Amino acid sequence: MKLHEYQSKRIFAQYGIPIPKGQVANTPEEARQVAADLGRRVVVKSQVLVGGRGKAGGVKVANNPDEAEQVASKILGMNIKGLTVRKVLVDEAADIQQEIYLGVVIDRAARRVTMVSSAAGGMEIEEVARTAPDKIIKVPINPFLGLRDYQARQIAFGLGLRGDYIRDFTIIAHGLYKVFLDTDASLAEINPLVVTGEGKLLAVDGKIVTDDNGSFRHQDLAAMRDVDEETRSEAEARSFGLNYIQLDGQIGCMVNGAGLAMTTMDIVKLFGGSPANFLDIGGGASADKVAAALRIILADPNVKALLFNIFGGITRCDEVARGIVAALEQVPTEVPMVVRLVGTNEEEGKAILASAQRKVQTASTLVEAAQKAVAAAKGEAYVPLPPPPLVVYTPRVHEIATPPSSKPAARKTIPPRPAQKAAKKATKPAKKAARPAKKAR
Ligand code: GDP
Ligand code: MN
């Protein structure tokens, strides 16, 4: 779940990260009131769950309450990257001297939560990564030790901060890492973290993306979910219990099982295609669930071909075929379709598809299905290809587990010197002998 800027910054403030004073407004009049209460230059900021609001005209400075009202009336109702602005945040405007990027993410390759920072803040970090990767500082964090002070200082120095800024930055870095952990986030980001004219560090923009797998632990955050901001497809997928993630490719994939869905996406990529989505319809999907899935995929205008990869175990192929036929009656489409149905009731499923009005291509292997879908998406004829050579993954040395048969190395201990041994032997009987003597006294 993505949190709004104002929600993220409120959480930041609880962790000692300095944020500007401000309030959310739903109308231009409210914006005017907030600006009047703040009594100084303000910045009016659209609250939509996308980046790049500044570039899109969704962030504007206002010198007085009148201007704040005017600017808010322009921004409210604005469409930014497909989302309608319903709220604005009115913050005290900062006197910005420098913009820094600071984020906490999961680096899957390093298998670490990683703190990422750059002196080239303000613009999107993906852009910096592309154009000036040397300007990015990355610090992997040991999960047992957490972020260490020296690591935070190392980043601060790398950013060119000196003096008191280093201490302030360290507090912010620790705060952000703690926010990341405590909210079960996949991203916690300040962009920009600014150096102000008064010589302070201030989190001017904030973003938190939480991991939905952890949402059961965060009833407090659940109330922050903004359903207005969910796309129709996401909302529909959620109501049908479908696991759906939209991507930006051309091949719509409908698959049962998360593992099979991942494999399908990989194979599509292997043959030069690109998946338009991840979609797991789950086990034992009914015809109307399949129909909903198909409607969701077809609502994406990028989809140029559809690939069904169904392995019938609990899921019955005939039920899936009925769902496809039902959906095609509701949502007629010209998008070419490739279907691979294998397993339970495969023959009935194939027969249902064959008798349908709409022509679909069938495939018996995943390789064939993927190649057909890739060709169809490009508007080309299908020509069977051998699969490209696989890159064999070689584990690095530390990843190879010790075979269970091998004995643990013998512990090296230093034997006592002969002289000590002799001395011990000599003292023991003497002590024993001394005790009865004491008691006797
Ligand atoms: P984003 O474009 O969605 O990331 O929105 P941001 O909140 O990061 O704002 C975009 C840009 O607007 C920032 O990088 C700043 O340059 C500018 N900006 C934001 N807040 C202020 C402010 O208080 N004062 C000034 N002068 N500029 C601001
Ligand atoms: Mn920003």
Coordinates of C-alpha atoms and ligand atoms in Angstrom, one line a residue:
M1 CA 0.0 0.0 0.0
K2 CA 1.3 3.5 -0.9
L3 CA 0.9 6.2 1.7
H4 CA 0.3 9.8 0.7
E5 CA 3.0 12.4 1.3
Y6 CA 1.1 14.0 4.2
Q7 CA 0.6 10.5 5.8
S8 CA 4.2 9.6 5.3
K9 CA 5.5 12.8 6.8
R10 CA 3.3 12.5 9.8
I11 CA 4.9 9.2 10.5
F12 CA 8.3 10.6 9.9
A13 CA 7.7 13.3 12.5
Q14 CA 6.9 10.6 15.1
Y15 CA 10.5 9.3 14.5
G16 CA 12.2 12.6 15.0
I17 CA 12.5 13.6 11.3
P18 CA 11.9 17.3 10.9
I19 CA 9.0 18.2 8.6
P20 CA 7.5 21.5 7.7
K21 CA 4.3 22.7 9.5
G22 CA 1.2 22.2 7.4
Q23 CA -2.3 20.9 7.0
V24 CA -4.4 19.0 4.4
A25 CA -7.2 20.9 2.6
N26 CA -10.0 19.5 0.6
T27 CA -11.2 22.8 -0.9
P28 CA -9.6 26.1 -2.0
E29 CA -11.3 27.9 1.0
E30 CA -9.7 25.4 3.4
A31 CA -6.3 25.9 1.7
R32 CA -6.7 29.7 2.2
Q33 CA -7.5 29.1 5.9
V34 CA -4.4 26.9 6.4
A35 CA -2.2 29.5 4.7
A36 CA -3.7 32.2 6.9
D37 CA -3.0 30.1 10.0
L38 CA 0.6 29.5 9.0
G39 CA 0.9 33.2 8.3
R40 CA 3.7 33.0 5.8
R41 CA 4.7 31.8 2.3
V42 CA 3.3 28.3 1.7
V43 CA 3.6 25.5 -0.8
V44 CA 0.4 23.9 -2.1
K45 CA 0.9 20.2 -3.0
S46 CA -1.4 17.8 -4.7
Q47 CA -1.9 14.6 -2.8
V48 CA -1.9 11.8 -5.3
L49 CA -0.1 8.5 -5.2
V50 CA 2.4 9.2 -8.0
G51 CA 5.8 10.8 -8.2
G52 CA 6.7 13.8 -10.4
R53 CA 3.9 16.0 -9.2
G54 CA 6.2 19.0 -9.3
K55 CA 6.9 18.5 -13.0
A56 CA 3.2 18.0 -13.7
G57 CA 2.3 21.3 -12.1
G58 CA 0.9 19.8 -8.9
V59 CA 3.3 21.6 -6.5
K60 CA 3.0 25.5 -6.4
V61 CA 4.3 28.1 -4.1
A62 CA 1.9 30.8 -2.8
N63 CA 2.9 34.1 -1.2
N64 CA -0.3 34.8 0.8
P65 CA -3.7 33.2 1.6
D66 CA -5.3 34.7 -1.6
E67 CA -2.7 33.1 -3.8
A68 CA -3.0 29.8 -1.8
E69 CA -6.7 29.7 -2.5
Q70 CA -6.2 30.4 -6.2
V71 CA -3.4 27.9 -6.6
A72 CA -5.4 25.2 -4.7
S73 CA -8.4 25.8 -6.9
K74 CA -6.2 25.0 -9.9
I75 CA -4.6 22.0 -8.4
L76 CA -7.7 20.4 -6.9
G77 CA -9.5 18.4 -9.6
M78 CA -6.3 18.3 -11.7
N79 CA -5.5 15.0 -13.4
I80 CA -1.9 13.8 -12.7
K81 CA -0.9 10.6 -14.5
G82 CA -4.4 9.4 -14.6
L83 CA -5.3 10.3 -11.0
T84 CA -7.6 13.0 -9.9
V85 CA -6.4 15.4 -7.1
R86 CA -8.9 15.4 -4.3
K87 CA -6.7 16.8 -1.5
V88 CA -3.8 19.3 -1.2
L89 CA -1.2 19.6 1.5
V90 CA -0.5 23.2 2.4
D91 CA 2.9 23.4 4.0
E92 CA 5.2 26.3 5.1
A93 CA 7.4 26.9 2.1
A94 CA 11.0 26.0 2.7
D95 CA 13.9 28.2 1.7
I96 CA 15.7 25.5 -0.2
Q97 CA 19.5 25.6 -0.6
Q98 CA 20.2 22.0 -1.5
E99 CA 18.1 19.0 -2.3
I100 CA 19.2 15.5 -1.1
Y101 CA 17.7 12.1 -1.8
L102 CA 17.5 9.6 1.0
G103 CA 15.7 6.3 0.8
V104 CA 15.5 2.9 2.4
V105 CA 14.8 0.0 0.0
I106 CA 15.3 -3.7 -0.2
D107 CA 18.3 -4.6 -2.4
R108 CA 17.4 -8.2 -3.4
A109 CA 20.7 -8.8 -5.1
A110 CA 22.6 -7.9 -1.9
R111 CA 19.9 -9.5 0.2
R112 CA 19.9 -6.5 2.5
V113 CA 17.8 -3.5 3.4
T114 CA 19.9 -0.8 1.9
M115 CA 20.1 3.0 2.5
V116 CA 20.4 4.9 -0.7
S117 CA 21.3 8.5 -0.9
S118 CA 22.3 11.2 -3.4
A119 CA 23.3 14.8 -3.4
A120 CA 21.3 15.0 -6.7
G121 CA 18.0 15.1 -4.9
G122 CA 14.6 16.4 -6.1
M123 CA 14.6 14.5 -9.3
E124 CA 13.5 10.8 -9.4
I125 CA 16.3 8.5 -8.2
E126 CA 15.7 6.2 -11.2
E127 CA 16.7 9.1 -13.4
V128 CA 19.9 9.7 -11.3
A129 CA 20.7 6.0 -11.5
R130 CA 20.5 6.2 -15.3
T131 CA 22.3 9.4 -15.9
A132 CA 24.8 9.7 -13.0
P133 CA 25.1 6.4 -11.2
D134 CA 28.3 7.6 -9.5
K135 CA 26.3 10.1 -7.6
I136 CA 24.4 7.4 -5.7
I137 CA 25.6 6.2 -2.3
K138 CA 24.4 2.8 -1.2
V139 CA 24.9 1.3 2.2
P140 CA 23.7 -2.2 2.9
I141 CA 22.4 -2.7 6.4
N142 CA 23.1 -5.7 8.5
P143 CA 19.7 -7.0 9.8
F144 CA 21.1 -8.0 13.2
L145 CA 23.2 -4.8 13.8
G146 CA 20.8 -2.3 12.2
L147 CA 22.0 1.0 10.7
R148 CA 25.3 1.9 12.4
D149 CA 26.3 5.4 13.3
Y150 CA 29.4 5.2 11.2
Q151 CA 27.3 4.2 8.2
A152 CA 25.1 7.2 8.6
R153 CA 28.1 9.4 8.9
Q154 CA 29.7 7.8 5.9
I155 CA 26.6 8.8 3.9
A156 CA 26.6 12.3 5.3
F157 CA 30.3 12.8 4.3
G158 CA 29.6 11.4 0.9
L159 CA 26.8 14.0 0.5
G160 CA 29.3 16.7 1.3
L161 CA 27.6 17.6 4.7
R162 CA 29.8 19.0 7.4
G163 CA 29.6 20.2 11.0
D164 CA 26.2 20.1 12.8
Y165 CA 24.6 18.8 9.6
I166 CA 26.2 15.4 10.2
R167 CA 24.6 14.9 13.6
D168 CA 21.2 16.1 12.2
F169 CA 21.6 13.8 9.2
T170 CA 22.4 10.8 11.4
I171 CA 19.2 11.3 13.4
I172 CA 17.2 11.5 10.2
A173 CA 18.9 8.4 8.8
H174 CA 18.2 6.4 11.9
G175 CA 14.6 7.7 12.0
L176 CA 14.0 6.7 8.4
Y177 CA 15.4 3.2 8.9
K178 CA 13.2 2.7 12.0
V179 CA 10.1 3.9 10.0
F180 CA 11.0 1.4 7.3
L181 CA 11.2 -1.5 9.9
D182 CA 8.2 -0.5 12.0
T183 CA 5.8 0.0 9.1
D184 CA 6.9 -3.2 7.3
A185 CA 7.8 -1.0 4.3
S186 CA 9.3 -1.9 1.0
L187 CA 10.2 1.7 0.5
A188 CA 10.6 4.7 2.8
E189 CA 11.9 7.8 1.0
I190 CA 12.6 11.5 1.5
N191 CA 13.0 13.3 -1.7
P192 CA 14.0 16.0 -1.3
L193 CA 15.5 16.2 2.1
V194 CA 16.5 19.8 2.0
V195 CA 19.2 22.0 3.5
T196 CA 17.4 25.3 4.3
G197 CA 18.6 28.8 4.4
E198 CA 18.4 28.7 8.2
G199 CA 20.9 25.9 8.2
K200 CA 18.4 23.1 9.0
L201 CA 17.6 19.7 7.4
L202 CA 14.0 19.3 6.5
A203 CA 12.0 16.5 4.9
V204 CA 10.0 18.3 2.3
D205 CA 8.6 15.3 0.5
G206 CA 7.9 11.8 1.8
K207 CA 6.8 8.5 0.5
I208 CA 6.2 5.1 2.2
V209 CA 5.2 2.0 0.5
T210 CA 4.2 -0.8 2.9
D211 CA 4.2 -4.5 2.1
D212 CA 0.7 -5.8 2.0
N213 CA 1.8 -9.1 3.4
G214 CA 2.4 -7.3 6.6
S215 CA -0.8 -5.3 6.7
F216 CA -2.5 -7.7 9.2
R217 CA 0.0 -6.3 11.8
H218 CA -0.9 -2.7 11.0
Q219 CA -4.5 -1.9 11.8
D220 CA -3.3 1.7 12.4
L221 CA -2.1 2.0 8.8
A222 CA -5.1 0.2 7.3
A223 CA -7.2 3.3 7.9
M224 CA -4.8 5.3 5.7
R225 CA -5.6 3.2 2.6
D226 CA -7.0 5.6 0.0
V227 CA -9.5 3.6 -2.1
D228 CA -10.0 6.5 -4.4
E229 CA -6.5 6.0 -5.5
E230 CA -6.8 2.4 -6.4
T231 CA -7.2 1.8 -10.2
R232 CA -10.4 0.2 -11.2
S233 CA -8.5 -2.9 -12.2
E234 CA -6.8 -3.2 -8.8
A235 CA -10.1 -2.7 -7.0
E236 CA -11.9 -5.3 -9.2
A237 CA -9.1 -7.8 -8.8
R238 CA -9.2 -7.4 -5.0
S239 CA -13.0 -7.9 -4.9
F240 CA -12.6 -11.2 -6.8
G241 CA -9.7 -12.4 -4.8
L242 CA -7.3 -12.3 -7.7
N243 CA -3.6 -11.7 -7.4
Y244 CA -3.1 -9.0 -10.0
I245 CA -0.2 -6.7 -10.6
Q246 CA -0.2 -4.5 -13.7
L247 CA 3.1 -4.2 -15.6
D248 CA 4.0 -2.3 -18.7
G249 CA 4.4 -5.0 -21.3
Q250 CA 2.2 -6.2 -24.2
I251 CA 1.3 -9.8 -23.3
G252 CA -1.6 -10.3 -20.9
C253 CA -1.0 -13.4 -18.8
M254 CA -3.7 -15.4 -17.1
V255 CA -2.2 -18.2 -15.0
N256 CA -3.2 -20.4 -12.1
G257 CA -0.6 -20.5 -9.3
A258 CA 2.0 -17.8 -8.4
G259 CA 5.0 -20.0 -9.3
L260 CA 3.5 -20.9 -12.7
A261 CA 2.7 -17.2 -13.3
M262 CA 6.3 -16.2 -12.6
T263 CA 7.6 -19.0 -14.9
T264 CA 5.2 -17.9 -17.6
M265 CA 6.5 -14.3 -17.3
D266 CA 10.1 -15.5 -17.5
I267 CA 9.5 -17.6 -20.6
V268 CA 7.7 -14.8 -22.3
K269 CA 10.8 -12.6 -21.6
L270 CA 13.1 -15.4 -22.8
F271 CA 11.4 -15.3 -26.2
G272 CA 11.6 -11.5 -26.5
G273 CA 8.2 -10.6 -25.3
S274 CA 7.2 -8.6 -22.2
P275 CA 4.3 -9.4 -19.8
A276 CA 1.5 -6.8 -19.3
N277 CA 0.7 -8.2 -15.9
F278 CA 1.2 -10.8 -13.2
L279 CA -2.1 -12.6 -12.6
D280 CA -2.7 -15.6 -10.4
I281 CA -6.3 -16.7 -10.6
G282 CA -5.6 -19.2 -7.8
G283 CA -6.6 -22.8 -7.5
G284 CA -10.1 -24.0 -8.3
A285 CA -11.1 -20.7 -10.0
S286 CA -14.7 -20.6 -11.0
A287 CA -15.9 -19.4 -14.5
D288 CA -16.9 -16.0 -13.2
K289 CA -13.5 -15.4 -11.6
V290 CA -11.9 -16.3 -14.9
A291 CA -14.2 -13.9 -16.6
A292 CA -13.3 -11.1 -14.2
A293 CA -9.7 -11.8 -14.7
L294 CA -10.1 -11.5 -18.5
R295 CA -12.0 -8.3 -18.2
I296 CA -9.2 -6.8 -16.0
I297 CA -6.5 -7.8 -18.5
L298 CA -8.4 -6.5 -21.5
A299 CA -9.0 -3.2 -19.8
D300 CA -5.3 -2.5 -20.3
P301 CA -4.9 -0.8 -23.6
N302 CA -1.2 -2.0 -23.9
V303 CA -2.3 -5.6 -24.2
K304 CA -1.6 -6.9 -27.7
A305 CA -1.9 -10.6 -27.1
L306 CA -3.3 -12.9 -24.3
L307 CA -1.6 -15.9 -23.0
F308 CA -3.5 -18.4 -20.9
N309 CA -1.4 -20.9 -19.1
I310 CA -3.5 -23.3 -17.0
F311 CA -2.3 -26.3 -15.3
G312 CA -5.4 -28.2 -14.2
G313 CA -4.9 -29.8 -10.8
I314 CA -7.7 -28.6 -8.5
T315 CA -8.5 -26.1 -11.2
R316 CA -10.6 -27.8 -13.9
C317 CA -9.7 -26.9 -17.5
D318 CA -13.3 -27.1 -18.6
E319 CA -14.3 -24.5 -16.0
V320 CA -11.6 -22.2 -17.1
A321 CA -12.6 -22.7 -20.8
R322 CA -16.2 -21.8 -19.8
G323 CA -15.0 -18.7 -18.1
I324 CA -13.0 -17.6 -21.1
V325 CA -16.0 -18.2 -23.4
A326 CA -18.3 -16.3 -21.0
A327 CA -16.0 -13.4 -20.7
L328 CA -15.6 -13.1 -24.5
E329 CA -19.3 -12.8 -24.7
Q330 CA -19.3 -9.9 -22.2
V331 CA -16.1 -8.2 -23.5
P332 CA -15.7 -8.9 -27.2
T333 CA -12.1 -8.4 -28.3
E334 CA -9.9 -8.7 -31.3
V335 CA -6.8 -9.3 -29.2
P336 CA -5.2 -12.6 -30.3
M337 CA -5.3 -15.4 -27.7
V338 CA -3.1 -18.4 -27.1
V339 CA -4.3 -21.0 -24.7
R340 CA -2.4 -23.8 -23.1
L341 CA -4.6 -26.1 -21.0
V342 CA -3.1 -29.1 -19.4
G343 CA -4.4 -31.5 -16.7
T344 CA -7.8 -32.1 -15.2
N345 CA -10.5 -32.2 -17.8
E346 CA -8.2 -30.9 -20.5
E347 CA -10.1 -32.6 -23.3
E348 CA -13.4 -31.0 -22.3
G349 CA -11.7 -27.7 -22.0
K350 CA -10.2 -27.8 -25.4
A351 CA -13.6 -28.9 -26.9
I352 CA -15.4 -26.0 -25.3
L353 CA -12.8 -23.6 -26.7
A354 CA -12.9 -25.2 -30.1
S355 CA -16.7 -24.8 -30.3
A356 CA -16.5 -21.1 -29.3
Q357 CA -17.3 -18.4 -31.8
R358 CA -13.9 -16.8 -31.3
K359 CA -10.8 -18.4 -32.7
V360 CA -8.0 -19.1 -30.2
Q361 CA -4.6 -20.6 -30.8
T362 CA -3.8 -23.6 -28.7
A363 CA -0.4 -24.8 -27.6
S364 CA 0.7 -28.0 -25.8
T365 CA 4.0 -26.8 -24.3
L366 CA 4.8 -23.7 -22.4
V367 CA 7.7 -22.9 -24.9
E368 CA 5.2 -23.2 -27.8
A369 CA 2.6 -21.1 -26.0
A370 CA 5.1 -18.3 -25.2
Q371 CA 6.5 -18.2 -28.7
K372 CA 3.0 -18.0 -30.2
A373 CA 2.0 -15.2 -27.8
V374 CA 5.2 -13.2 -28.5
A375 CA 4.6 -13.6 -32.3
A376 CA 0.9 -12.6 -32.0
A377 CA 1.8 -9.5 -29.9
K378 CA 4.2 -8.4 -32.7
G379 CA 1.6 -9.2 -35.4
E380 CA 4.0 -11.8 -36.8
A381 CA 3.4 -15.4 -37.9
Y382 CA 4.5 -18.1 -35.5
V383 CA 7.7 -19.8 -36.4
P384 CA 9.0 -22.4 -33.9
L385 CA 12.4 -21.5 -32.5
P386 CA 14.7 -23.6 -30.3
P387 CA 14.8 -22.1 -26.8
P388 CA 17.7 -19.7 -26.4
P389 CA 20.6 -21.2 -24.4
L390 CA 19.9 -21.1 -20.7
V391 CA 22.3 -19.2 -18.5
V392 CA 23.3 -21.7 -15.8
Y393 CA 23.3 -20.1 -12.3
T394 CA 26.5 -20.9 -10.4
P395 CA 26.2 -20.4 -6.7
R396 CA 29.0 -18.4 -5.1
V397 CA 31.1 -20.2 -2.6
H398 CA 29.4 -18.9 0.5
E399 CA 26.1 -20.0 -0.8
I400 CA 27.1 -23.7 -1.0
A401 CA 25.8 -25.4 2.1
T402 CA 28.2 -27.7 3.9
P403 CA 27.3 -31.2 3.0
P404 CA 25.8 -32.9 6.0
S405 CA 28.2 -35.8 5.9
S406 CA 31.3 -33.7 6.4
K407 CA 32.5 -33.7 10.0
P408 CA 33.0 -30.4 11.8
A409 CA 36.6 -29.3 12.0
A410 CA 38.2 -30.4 15.2
R411 CA 38.4 -27.5 17.7
K412 CA 42.0 -26.4 18.2
T413 CA 42.7 -26.0 21.9
I414 CA 46.1 -25.4 23.5
P415 CA 47.0 -28.3 25.8
P416 CA 48.3 -27.3 29.2
R417 CA 52.0 -27.4 29.5
P418 CA 53.5 -30.4 31.2
A419 CA 54.8 -28.3 34.0
Q420 CA 51.3 -26.9 34.8
K421 CA 49.9 -30.5 34.8
A422 CA 52.5 -31.5 37.3
A423 CA 51.8 -28.5 39.5
K424 CA 48.0 -29.2 39.5
K425 CA 48.5 -32.8 40.5
A426 CA 50.8 -31.7 43.2
T427 CA 48.4 -29.1 44.7
K428 CA 45.2 -31.1 44.7
P429 CA 46.0 -33.7 47.4
A430 CA 47.6 -31.0 49.4
K431 CA 44.3 -29.0 49.5
K432 CA 42.3 -32.0 50.4
A433 CA 44.6 -32.8 53.2
A434 CA 44.4 -29.2 54.5
R435 CA 40.6 -29.2 54.9
P436 CA 40.1 -31.8 57.6
A437 CA 42.8 -30.1 59.4
K438 CA 40.9 -26.8 59.4
K439 CA 37.7 -28.4 60.6
A440 CA 39.4 -30.1 63.3
R441 CA 40.5 -26.8 64.7
Ligands
GDP1 P1 7.2 15.4 -6.4 O1 7.5 16.1 -7.7 O2 5.9 14.6 -6.6 O3 8.3 14.5 -6.0 O4 6.9 16.5 -5.3 P2 7.9 17.2 -4.3 O5 7.2 17.4 -3.0 O6 9.2 16.5 -4.2 O7 8.1 18.6 -4.9 C1 8.8 18.8 -6.2 C2 9.7 20.0 -6.1 O8 9.1 21.1 -5.7 C3 10.8 19.8 -5.1 O9 11.9 19.0 -5.5 C4 11.2 21.2 -4.8 O10 12.2 21.7 -5.8 C5 9.9 22.0 -5.0 N1 9.4 22.3 -3.7 C6 8.6 21.4 -2.9 N2 8.4 22.0 -1.7 C7 8.9 23.2 -1.7 C8 9.0 24.3 -0.8 O11 8.6 24.3 0.3 N3 9.7 25.4 -1.2 C9 10.3 25.5 -2.5 N4 10.9 26.6 -2.8 N5 10.2 24.5 -3.3 C10 9.5 23.4 -3.0
MN2 MN 9.6 14.4 -4.4

